[in-house]
Short mmCIF file of C-alpha atoms and ligand atoms in Angstrom, two decimals:
data_model
loop_
_atom_site.label_atom_id
_atom_site.label_comp_id
_atom_site.label_asym_id
_atom_site.label_seq_id
_atom_site.Cartn_x
_atom_site.Cartn_y
_atom_site.Cartn_z
CA MET A 24 -17.45 -0.75 -3.61
CA HIS A 25 -18.73 -0.15 -0.08
CA PRO A 26 -15.81 -0.17 2.42
CA ILE A 27 -17.35 -3.02 4.47
CA ILE A 28 -16.98 -5.35 1.50
CA GLU A 29 -13.23 -4.92 1.67
CA PHE A 30 -13.21 -6.24 5.24
CA THR A 31 -13.03 -9.75 3.81
CA ALA A 32 -10.84 -11.39 1.23
CA ASP A 33 -13.50 -14.03 0.55
CA THR A 34 -14.76 -13.17 -2.93
CA GLU A 35 -18.05 -15.02 -2.48
CA LEU A 36 -18.79 -13.09 0.72
CA ARG A 37 -17.90 -9.87 -1.09
CA ARG A 38 -20.33 -10.73 -3.88
CA ILE A 39 -23.20 -11.54 -1.47
CA ALA A 40 -22.52 -8.41 0.62
CA ASP A 41 -22.68 -6.33 -2.56
CA LYS A 42 -26.14 -7.75 -3.29
CA VAL A 43 -27.33 -7.06 0.26
CA LEU A 44 -26.08 -3.47 0.16
CA ASN A 45 -27.85 -3.00 -3.17
CA GLN A 46 -30.98 -4.39 -1.53
CA GLN A 47 -31.22 -7.41 -3.78
CA ARG A 48 -32.74 -10.66 -2.55
CA ILE A 49 -30.21 -13.34 -1.70
CA LEU A 50 -30.62 -16.95 -2.81
CA PRO A 51 -30.89 -19.95 -0.45
CA GLU A 52 -27.31 -21.01 -1.24
CA GLU A 53 -26.12 -17.48 -0.50
CA GLY A 54 -27.94 -17.48 2.83
CA LEU A 55 -26.26 -20.78 3.63
CA TYR A 56 -22.88 -19.35 2.68
CA LEU A 57 -23.41 -16.46 5.11
CA TYR A 58 -24.27 -18.87 7.94
CA GLU A 59 -21.24 -21.03 7.17
CA HIS A 60 -18.58 -18.43 6.42
CA ALA A 61 -19.47 -14.94 7.61
CA GLU A 62 -18.08 -13.66 10.84
CA LEU A 63 -20.35 -11.99 13.41
CA GLY A 64 -19.15 -8.41 12.86
CA PHE A 65 -19.50 -8.68 9.08
CA LEU A 66 -23.04 -10.04 9.36
CA GLY A 67 -23.87 -7.38 11.93
CA VAL A 68 -22.93 -4.52 9.61
CA LEU A 69 -25.05 -5.95 6.79
CA ALA A 70 -28.05 -6.67 9.01
CA ASN A 71 -27.83 -3.28 10.68
CA PHE A 72 -27.67 -1.63 7.26
CA ILE A 73 -31.04 -3.21 6.40
CA ARG A 74 -32.50 -2.46 9.82
CA GLU A 75 -31.55 1.21 9.62
CA LYS A 76 -32.73 1.54 6.00
CA ARG A 77 -36.14 0.26 7.09
CA HIS A 78 -36.55 1.68 10.57
CA GLY A 79 -33.62 3.94 11.43
CA LEU A 80 -33.02 3.69 15.16
CA GLN A 81 -36.68 3.01 15.92
CA THR A 82 -37.23 0.04 18.22
CA PHE A 83 -40.77 -1.17 18.65
CA PHE A 84 -42.55 -2.63 21.63
CA ASN A 85 -46.14 -3.02 22.64
CA ARG A 86 -48.07 -3.13 25.87
CA ASN A 87 -49.59 -6.56 26.03
CA PHE A 88 -50.40 -9.32 28.47
CA HIS A 89 -50.53 -13.06 28.08
CA ILE A 90 -53.25 -15.54 28.87
CA GLU A 91 -52.21 -19.18 28.95
CA PRO A 92 -55.51 -21.01 29.52
CA THR A 93 -53.85 -24.37 30.19
CA ASN A 94 -50.55 -26.25 30.00
CA ILE A 95 -52.30 -29.58 29.56
CA CYS A 96 -51.41 -30.76 26.09
CA VAL A 97 -52.28 -33.80 24.03
CA PHE A 98 -48.97 -33.50 22.18
CA ASP A 99 -45.51 -34.39 23.34
CA CYS A 100 -42.95 -32.13 21.67
CA LYS A 101 -39.50 -33.15 22.80
CA PHE A 102 -38.30 -29.57 23.37
CA CYS A 103 -41.29 -28.47 25.43
CA SER A 104 -40.75 -27.86 29.14
CA TYR A 105 -44.14 -26.42 29.61
CA SER A 106 -46.75 -28.94 28.69
CA ARG A 107 -48.11 -31.56 31.03
CA LEU A 108 -49.72 -34.57 29.47
CA LEU A 109 -53.13 -35.53 30.67
CA LYS A 110 -51.55 -38.28 32.76
CA GLN A 111 -49.53 -35.71 34.75
CA LYS A 112 -52.56 -33.59 35.38
CA GLU A 113 -51.59 -32.72 38.95
CA GLU A 114 -48.71 -30.57 37.57
CA GLY A 115 -50.95 -28.86 35.06
CA TRP A 116 -53.24 -25.90 35.23
CA GLU A 117 -56.56 -25.13 33.62
CA LEU A 118 -57.93 -21.64 34.04
CA SER A 119 -61.69 -21.39 34.22
CA GLU A 120 -63.48 -19.00 31.92
CA GLU A 121 -64.22 -16.75 34.90
CA GLU A 122 -60.53 -16.69 35.91
CA ILE A 123 -59.58 -15.65 32.39
CA LEU A 124 -62.20 -12.92 32.23
CA GLU A 125 -61.17 -11.71 35.68
CA LYS A 126 -57.63 -11.35 34.40
CA VAL A 127 -58.87 -9.24 31.48
CA ARG A 128 -60.86 -7.07 33.91
CA SER A 129 -57.76 -6.62 36.07
CA TYR A 130 -56.31 -4.46 33.26
CA ASP A 131 -59.19 -1.97 33.40
CA GLY A 132 -57.71 1.48 33.01
CA VAL A 133 -54.27 0.12 32.05
CA PRO A 134 -53.29 1.31 28.53
CA ILE A 135 -52.56 -2.07 27.00
CA THR A 136 -53.47 -2.76 23.38
CA GLU A 137 -53.09 -6.52 22.96
CA VAL A 138 -53.81 -9.83 24.63
CA HIS A 139 -51.77 -12.83 23.47
CA ILE A 140 -53.63 -16.10 24.13
CA VAL A 141 -51.73 -19.32 23.67
CA GLY A 142 -51.35 -22.56 25.57
CA GLY A 143 -51.32 -26.34 25.51
CA VAL A 144 -53.71 -28.24 23.27
CA HIS A 145 -56.41 -29.33 25.70
CA PRO A 146 -58.82 -31.95 24.37
CA LYS A 147 -61.80 -30.37 26.11
CA MET A 148 -61.23 -26.73 25.13
CA GLY A 149 -62.66 -26.63 21.63
CA LEU A 150 -63.36 -24.08 18.96
CA GLN A 151 -66.80 -23.07 20.24
CA TYR A 152 -65.43 -22.62 23.78
CA PHE A 153 -62.65 -20.34 22.54
CA ALA A 154 -64.92 -18.44 20.14
CA SER A 155 -67.28 -17.64 22.99
CA LEU A 156 -64.35 -16.76 25.29
CA ILE A 157 -63.01 -14.25 22.77
CA GLN A 158 -66.46 -12.74 22.39
CA LYS A 159 -66.66 -12.28 26.16
CA ILE A 160 -63.18 -10.73 26.27
CA LYS A 161 -64.20 -8.28 23.54
CA ALA A 162 -67.39 -7.45 25.44
CA ILE A 163 -65.24 -6.41 28.42
CA ARG A 164 -62.66 -4.58 26.33
CA PRO A 165 -63.74 -3.96 22.72
CA ASP A 166 -60.54 -2.12 21.75
CA LEU A 167 -58.22 -4.95 22.79
CA HIS A 168 -56.45 -6.69 19.89
CA VAL A 169 -56.84 -10.44 20.34
CA LYS A 170 -53.78 -12.30 19.01
CA ALA A 171 -54.59 -15.91 19.68
CA PHE A 172 -53.80 -19.58 19.09
CA THR A 173 -50.86 -21.09 17.28
CA ALA A 174 -51.52 -23.02 14.09
CA VAL A 175 -51.06 -26.18 16.18
CA GLU A 176 -53.99 -25.26 18.42
CA LEU A 177 -56.04 -24.13 15.43
CA ASP A 178 -55.41 -27.33 13.48
CA TYR A 179 -56.58 -29.41 16.45
CA MET A 180 -59.64 -27.21 17.09
CA CYS A 181 -60.76 -27.26 13.46
CA ARG A 182 -60.34 -31.05 13.19
CA LYS A 183 -62.35 -31.66 16.36
CA ALA A 184 -65.07 -29.28 15.20
CA LYS A 185 -65.02 -31.03 11.78
CA MET A 186 -64.47 -27.72 10.04
CA SER A 187 -62.05 -26.66 7.32
CA TYR A 188 -59.37 -24.18 8.37
CA ALA A 189 -61.26 -21.42 6.55
CA GLU A 190 -64.53 -22.27 8.32
CA GLY A 191 -62.90 -22.51 11.75
CA LEU A 192 -60.91 -19.30 11.37
CA LYS A 193 -63.99 -17.49 10.12
CA VAL A 194 -65.91 -18.48 13.27
CA LEU A 195 -63.06 -17.20 15.46
CA LYS A 196 -62.75 -14.01 13.44
CA ASP A 197 -66.48 -13.37 13.65
CA HIS A 198 -66.23 -13.70 17.44
CA GLY A 199 -63.42 -11.14 17.63
CA GLN A 200 -60.08 -12.83 17.02
CA ASP A 201 -57.89 -10.34 15.17
CA SER A 202 -54.63 -12.13 14.39
CA LEU A 203 -52.48 -15.23 14.97
CA PRO A 204 -49.19 -15.48 16.86
CA GLY A 205 -46.24 -17.21 15.23
CA GLY A 206 -45.78 -20.25 17.45
CA GLY A 207 -45.83 -23.89 16.48
CA ALA A 208 -43.67 -23.46 13.39
CA GLU A 209 -40.61 -25.01 15.09
CA ILE A 210 -38.59 -26.24 12.11
CA PHE A 211 -40.33 -27.13 8.87
CA ASP A 212 -38.02 -29.86 7.60
CA GLU A 213 -40.26 -32.95 7.63
CA ALA A 214 -37.70 -35.42 9.02
CA LEU A 215 -36.63 -33.13 11.87
CA ARG A 216 -40.18 -32.15 12.67
CA ALA A 217 -41.09 -35.82 12.94
CA GLU A 218 -38.17 -36.27 15.33
CA ILE A 219 -38.90 -33.38 17.72
CA ALA A 220 -42.61 -32.64 17.28
CA GLY A 221 -43.90 -35.72 15.53
CA ASP A 222 -47.51 -35.75 16.57
CA LYS A 223 -48.66 -32.21 15.90
CA CYS A 224 -49.61 -30.40 12.70
CA THR A 225 -47.21 -30.74 9.79
CA ALA A 226 -45.19 -27.97 8.20
CA ALA A 227 -47.58 -27.91 5.23
CA GLU A 228 -50.57 -27.59 7.59
CA TRP A 229 -48.89 -24.78 9.56
CA LEU A 230 -48.28 -22.87 6.34
CA GLU A 231 -51.80 -23.57 5.04
CA ILE A 232 -53.39 -22.24 8.24
CA HIS A 233 -51.40 -19.01 8.03
CA GLU A 234 -52.15 -18.64 4.33
CA THR A 235 -55.85 -19.14 5.04
CA ALA A 236 -55.77 -16.62 7.89
CA HIS A 237 -54.11 -14.06 5.62
CA SER A 238 -56.76 -14.63 2.96
CA LEU A 239 -59.42 -13.87 5.59
CA GLY A 240 -57.70 -10.62 6.55
CA MET A 241 -56.11 -11.97 9.74
CA PRO A 242 -52.39 -11.15 9.85
CA SER A 243 -49.94 -13.34 11.72
CA ASN A 244 -46.37 -13.80 12.88
CA ALA A 245 -43.89 -16.57 12.13
CA THR A 246 -41.32 -18.21 14.39
CA MET A 247 -38.39 -20.57 13.94
CA LEU A 248 -37.07 -22.72 16.77
CA TYR A 249 -33.28 -22.91 16.31
CA GLY A 250 -30.24 -24.20 18.14
CA HIS A 251 -31.24 -27.85 18.67
CA VAL A 252 -30.84 -30.69 16.14
CA GLU A 253 -31.15 -28.60 12.99
CA ASN A 254 -28.30 -27.44 10.78
CA TYR A 255 -27.95 -24.21 8.81
CA ALA A 256 -29.54 -25.71 5.69
CA HIS A 257 -32.66 -26.53 7.73
CA ARG A 258 -32.86 -22.92 8.93
CA ILE A 259 -32.57 -21.60 5.37
CA ASP A 260 -35.21 -24.09 4.19
CA HIS A 261 -37.53 -22.88 6.98
CA MET A 262 -37.03 -19.23 6.13
CA GLU A 263 -37.37 -19.89 2.41
CA ARG A 264 -40.82 -21.47 2.89
CA LEU A 265 -41.90 -18.45 4.92
CA ARG A 266 -40.44 -15.98 2.43
CA GLN A 267 -42.35 -17.66 -0.39
CA LEU A 268 -45.62 -17.54 1.52
CA GLN A 269 -45.03 -13.90 2.39
CA ASP A 270 -44.48 -13.15 -1.32
CA ARG A 271 -47.94 -14.59 -1.99
CA THR A 272 -49.91 -13.01 0.86
CA GLY A 273 -47.95 -10.22 2.57
CA GLY A 274 -49.81 -11.26 5.73
CA PHE A 275 -46.89 -11.74 8.13
CA ASN A 276 -46.05 -8.88 10.46
CA THR A 277 -42.87 -10.13 12.00
CA PHE A 278 -40.38 -12.98 12.09
CA ILE A 279 -39.35 -14.27 15.51
CA PRO A 280 -36.38 -16.64 15.83
CA LEU A 281 -36.78 -18.60 19.10
CA LYS A 282 -33.66 -19.96 20.76
CA PHE A 283 -34.00 -23.52 22.04
CA ARG A 284 -33.66 -23.59 25.85
CA ASN A 285 -32.74 -26.92 27.34
CA LYS A 286 -34.06 -27.11 30.90
CA GLY A 287 -36.75 -29.54 31.94
CA ASN A 288 -37.47 -31.16 28.60
CA GLN A 289 -36.63 -34.32 26.67
CA MET A 290 -33.82 -32.58 24.77
CA SER A 291 -31.89 -31.41 27.83
CA HIS A 292 -28.81 -33.30 26.66
CA ILE A 293 -28.43 -30.82 23.78
CA ALA A 294 -26.25 -27.85 24.70
CA GLU A 295 -27.68 -24.40 24.08
CA VAL A 296 -26.01 -22.31 21.37
CA SER A 297 -23.88 -19.28 22.27
CA VAL A 298 -24.92 -15.65 22.29
CA VAL A 299 -22.66 -15.16 19.26
CA GLU A 300 -24.73 -17.76 17.43
CA ASP A 301 -27.94 -16.01 18.52
CA LEU A 302 -26.70 -12.74 17.06
CA ARG A 303 -25.45 -14.37 13.85
CA ASN A 304 -28.87 -15.98 13.49
CA TYR A 305 -30.69 -12.67 13.95
CA ALA A 306 -28.41 -11.07 11.38
CA VAL A 307 -28.86 -13.78 8.72
CA SER A 308 -32.62 -13.74 9.39
CA ARG A 309 -32.74 -9.97 8.81
CA ILE A 310 -30.76 -10.32 5.59
CA TYR A 311 -32.70 -13.33 4.29
CA MET A 312 -36.27 -12.32 5.17
CA ASP A 313 -36.31 -9.32 2.87
CA ASN A 314 -40.10 -9.23 2.61
CA PHE A 315 -40.71 -9.24 6.39
CA ALA A 316 -40.96 -5.70 7.71
CA HIS A 317 -39.96 -6.63 11.28
CA LEU A 318 -37.62 -8.93 13.16
CA LYS A 319 -38.47 -9.59 16.80
CA ALA A 320 -36.26 -10.68 19.66
CA TYR A 321 -38.42 -12.14 22.38
CA TRP A 322 -36.58 -10.89 25.46
CA PRO A 323 -38.24 -13.18 28.04
CA MET A 324 -36.45 -16.00 26.23
CA ILE A 325 -32.99 -14.61 25.45
CA GLY A 326 -32.70 -12.21 28.36
CA ARG A 327 -32.44 -8.46 28.43
CA SER A 328 -28.73 -8.09 27.61
CA THR A 329 -28.88 -10.24 24.48
CA ALA A 330 -32.08 -8.45 23.47
CA GLN A 331 -30.21 -5.14 23.73
CA LEU A 332 -27.32 -6.51 21.64
CA SER A 333 -29.71 -7.92 19.04
CA LEU A 334 -30.83 -4.36 18.23
CA SER A 335 -27.49 -3.88 16.43
CA PHE A 336 -27.89 -7.17 14.53
CA GLY A 337 -31.10 -6.57 12.60
CA VAL A 338 -33.75 -6.71 15.33
CA ASP A 339 -36.18 -3.78 15.54
CA ASP A 340 -38.80 -5.15 17.93
CA ILE A 341 -38.57 -6.53 21.44
CA ASP A 342 -42.20 -7.54 22.08
CA GLY A 343 -43.40 -6.11 25.37
CA THR A 344 -44.87 -8.42 27.96
CA ILE A 345 -45.90 -6.38 30.94
CA ASP A 346 -46.69 -9.10 33.41
CA ASP A 347 -45.33 -12.40 34.64
CA SER A 348 -47.84 -14.73 33.09
CA THR A 349 -45.60 -16.26 30.39
CA LYS A 350 -44.37 -19.59 31.63
CA ILE A 351 -43.10 -21.12 28.38
CA TYR A 352 -39.56 -19.84 28.81
CA SER A 353 -39.11 -19.62 32.54
CA MET A 354 -39.95 -23.33 32.63
CA ALA A 355 -37.41 -24.01 29.83
CA GLY A 356 -34.52 -22.37 31.69
CA SER A 357 -34.51 -18.77 30.49
CA GLU A 358 -32.53 -16.39 32.69
CA GLU A 359 -35.74 -14.37 32.88
CA GLN A 360 -37.58 -16.22 35.63
CA SER A 361 -40.17 -13.51 36.04
CA PRO A 362 -40.51 -11.99 32.60
CA SER A 363 -42.03 -8.69 33.49
CA LEU A 364 -40.86 -5.22 32.54
CA SER A 365 -42.73 -2.03 33.23
CA THR A 366 -43.02 0.42 30.34
CA PRO A 367 -40.36 2.78 31.84
CA GLU A 368 -38.00 -0.20 32.16
CA LEU A 369 -38.57 -1.24 28.54
CA ILE A 370 -37.96 2.34 27.40
CA GLU A 371 -34.77 2.56 29.43
CA MET A 372 -33.54 -0.77 28.08
CA ILE A 373 -33.94 0.54 24.50
CA GLN A 374 -32.52 4.02 25.15
CA ALA A 375 -29.52 2.57 27.00
CA VAL A 376 -28.23 1.18 23.69
CA GLY A 377 -28.86 4.34 21.70
CA LYS A 378 -32.11 3.33 20.04
CA VAL A 379 -35.46 5.14 19.92
CA PRO A 380 -38.33 3.47 21.82
CA ILE A 381 -41.56 3.41 19.84
CA GLU A 382 -44.71 2.02 21.37
CA ARG A 383 -46.77 0.29 18.68
CA ASP A 384 -50.01 -1.59 18.38
CA THR A 385 -50.08 -5.16 17.04
CA LEU A 386 -50.14 -3.93 13.45
CA TYR A 387 -47.16 -1.62 14.02
CA ASN A 388 -49.15 1.59 14.00
CA VAL A 389 -47.14 4.04 16.08
CA ILE A 390 -48.75 4.90 19.39
CA ARG A 391 -45.93 6.98 20.85
CA ASP A 392 -42.30 7.96 20.25
CA TYR A 393 -40.78 8.11 23.74
CA ASN A 394 -37.85 10.28 22.66
CA LYS A 395 -40.26 12.93 21.44
CA GLN A 396 -42.78 12.45 24.27
CA PRO A 397 -40.81 11.24 27.28
CA ILE A 398 -42.65 9.32 29.95
CA ALA A 399 -43.93 11.55 32.73
CA LEU A 400 -43.35 10.62 36.37
CA GLU A 401 -47.05 10.18 37.05
CA GLU A 402 -47.32 7.67 34.16
CA ALA A 403 -44.54 5.44 35.43
O1 V47 B 22 -44.05 -22.83 19.32
C1 V47 B 22 -41.40 -24.18 23.39
C2 V47 B 22 -41.40 -22.36 21.61
C3 V47 B 22 -43.29 -21.28 21.02
C4 V47 B 22 -39.30 -24.11 23.98
O2 V47 B 22 -46.21 -14.30 17.73
C5 V47 B 22 -39.53 -23.11 23.04
O3 V47 B 22 -45.71 -12.50 18.84
C6 V47 B 22 -37.35 -22.48 23.17
O4 V47 B 22 -44.47 -18.69 19.47
N1 V47 B 22 -37.04 -23.44 24.07
C7 V47 B 22 -44.49 -20.50 21.53
N2 V47 B 22 -38.57 -22.29 22.64
C8 V47 B 22 -44.18 -19.03 21.78
C9 V47 B 22 -44.33 -18.17 20.54
C10 V47 B 22 -44.30 -16.70 20.62
C11 V47 B 22 -43.67 -16.05 21.66
C12 V47 B 22 -43.69 -14.65 21.71
C13 V47 B 22 -44.31 -13.91 20.76
C14 V47 B 22 -44.95 -14.56 19.71
C15 V47 B 22 -45.67 -13.75 18.70
C16 V47 B 22 -44.95 -15.96 19.64
O5 V47 B 22 -42.35 -21.44 22.04
C17 V47 B 22 -43.51 -22.69 20.58
C18 V47 B 22 -42.09 -23.22 20.57
O6 V47 B 22 -41.48 -22.95 19.34
N3 V47 B 22 -40.83 -23.19 22.69
N4 V47 B 22 -40.47 -24.75 24.20
C19 V47 B 22 -37.98 -24.27 24.50
N5 V47 B 22 -37.66 -25.23 25.36
FE1 SF4 B 23 -48.00 -28.94 23.39
FE2 SF4 B 23 -47.07 -26.69 22.28
FE3 SF4 B 23 -45.63 -27.92 24.18
FE4 SF4 B 23 -45.87 -29.04 21.75
S1 SF4 B 23 -44.86 -27.04 22.21
S2 SF4 B 23 -46.12 -30.12 23.74
S3 SF4 B 23 -47.96 -28.45 21.18
S4 SF4 B 23 -47.64 -26.97 24.46
#
């Protein structure tokens, strides 16, 4: 018996921990038991065991920038602090194509590898517009990986263009889109989804879009919005649906739990969960999602200190936004009001907690190990 198992007298916890340490998949009811009964330190040891088995001390980040073409959105998700409905247009923004392309050009000579394009669902920005935009971005910077559009945006675009998901995704792929981000998943439980995000694509549609993308050779990420009206069983149900899809396709790169932030939205009366709960959630996610290679903490949302802590609770990736263009979280009350870290700052943040900073591309190919090749002064 591994000594950690003896840290608890709870025989059910001991049995589940034994499975985890023998790298066996845990069942939904076992995941639920961990959420309901396991203490933070216990979960941390198990999650860190898996993290270190897979990645050692390696902690991944990438050099990317965000484009948010608009915050005008036809939907009205209760947790969203970012979108402006068409009727509040004066508070919204709409970047012109030229403004977007200018932003891409502004990174000339900067060694970034990815652009993440995501925004509100604007009724006038359709599939053909975005396909042509991506083509123009690729013409400026052919090597840039384009990770674009949540399943919510894609569902809307395909419907408006009267195309199936496969047809719509194929058009985008042919114009240069490489992968999909993980947003829009929220929480899959149908009743809760209806309550907090009732008018956008359903859980089944979200999953179908990702499955279709994977079948076309476009990998993607998956998120889970937690810490609002859901309970632990809803979280396990969400992760179980993703785990099953990943078993079928293997197309997900990373799982990203997103903590609900309560400023400036219609759910502001709901208190945010504690940092302890954030860490417990990362740990259970790492244990449960045994077929996901990576677990990402999105630091612009949880803040740098929690991101550092999360690296001992199963997380091996902290994204890597290098500019201040992400407004989703600053508008929802994140402590990171200007989510921008230079590469030396990201490296320092990782090294400060004893981990090894690894720059990666979107597909987790290693670009550079900063312990082996430290950053030179002239690069900083
Ligand atoms: O789907 C919106 C979330 C998501 C709030 O794939 C909120 O690499 C918390 O998915 N509190 C979009 N969360 C962002 C996203 C993402 C971010 C970083 C990396 C990747 C990736 C994907 O933001 C939405 C929604 O779940 N969100 N409002 C809020 N108040
Ligand atoms: Fe629109 Fe996305 Fe906000 Fe929902 S979460 S209102 S789909 S921008």
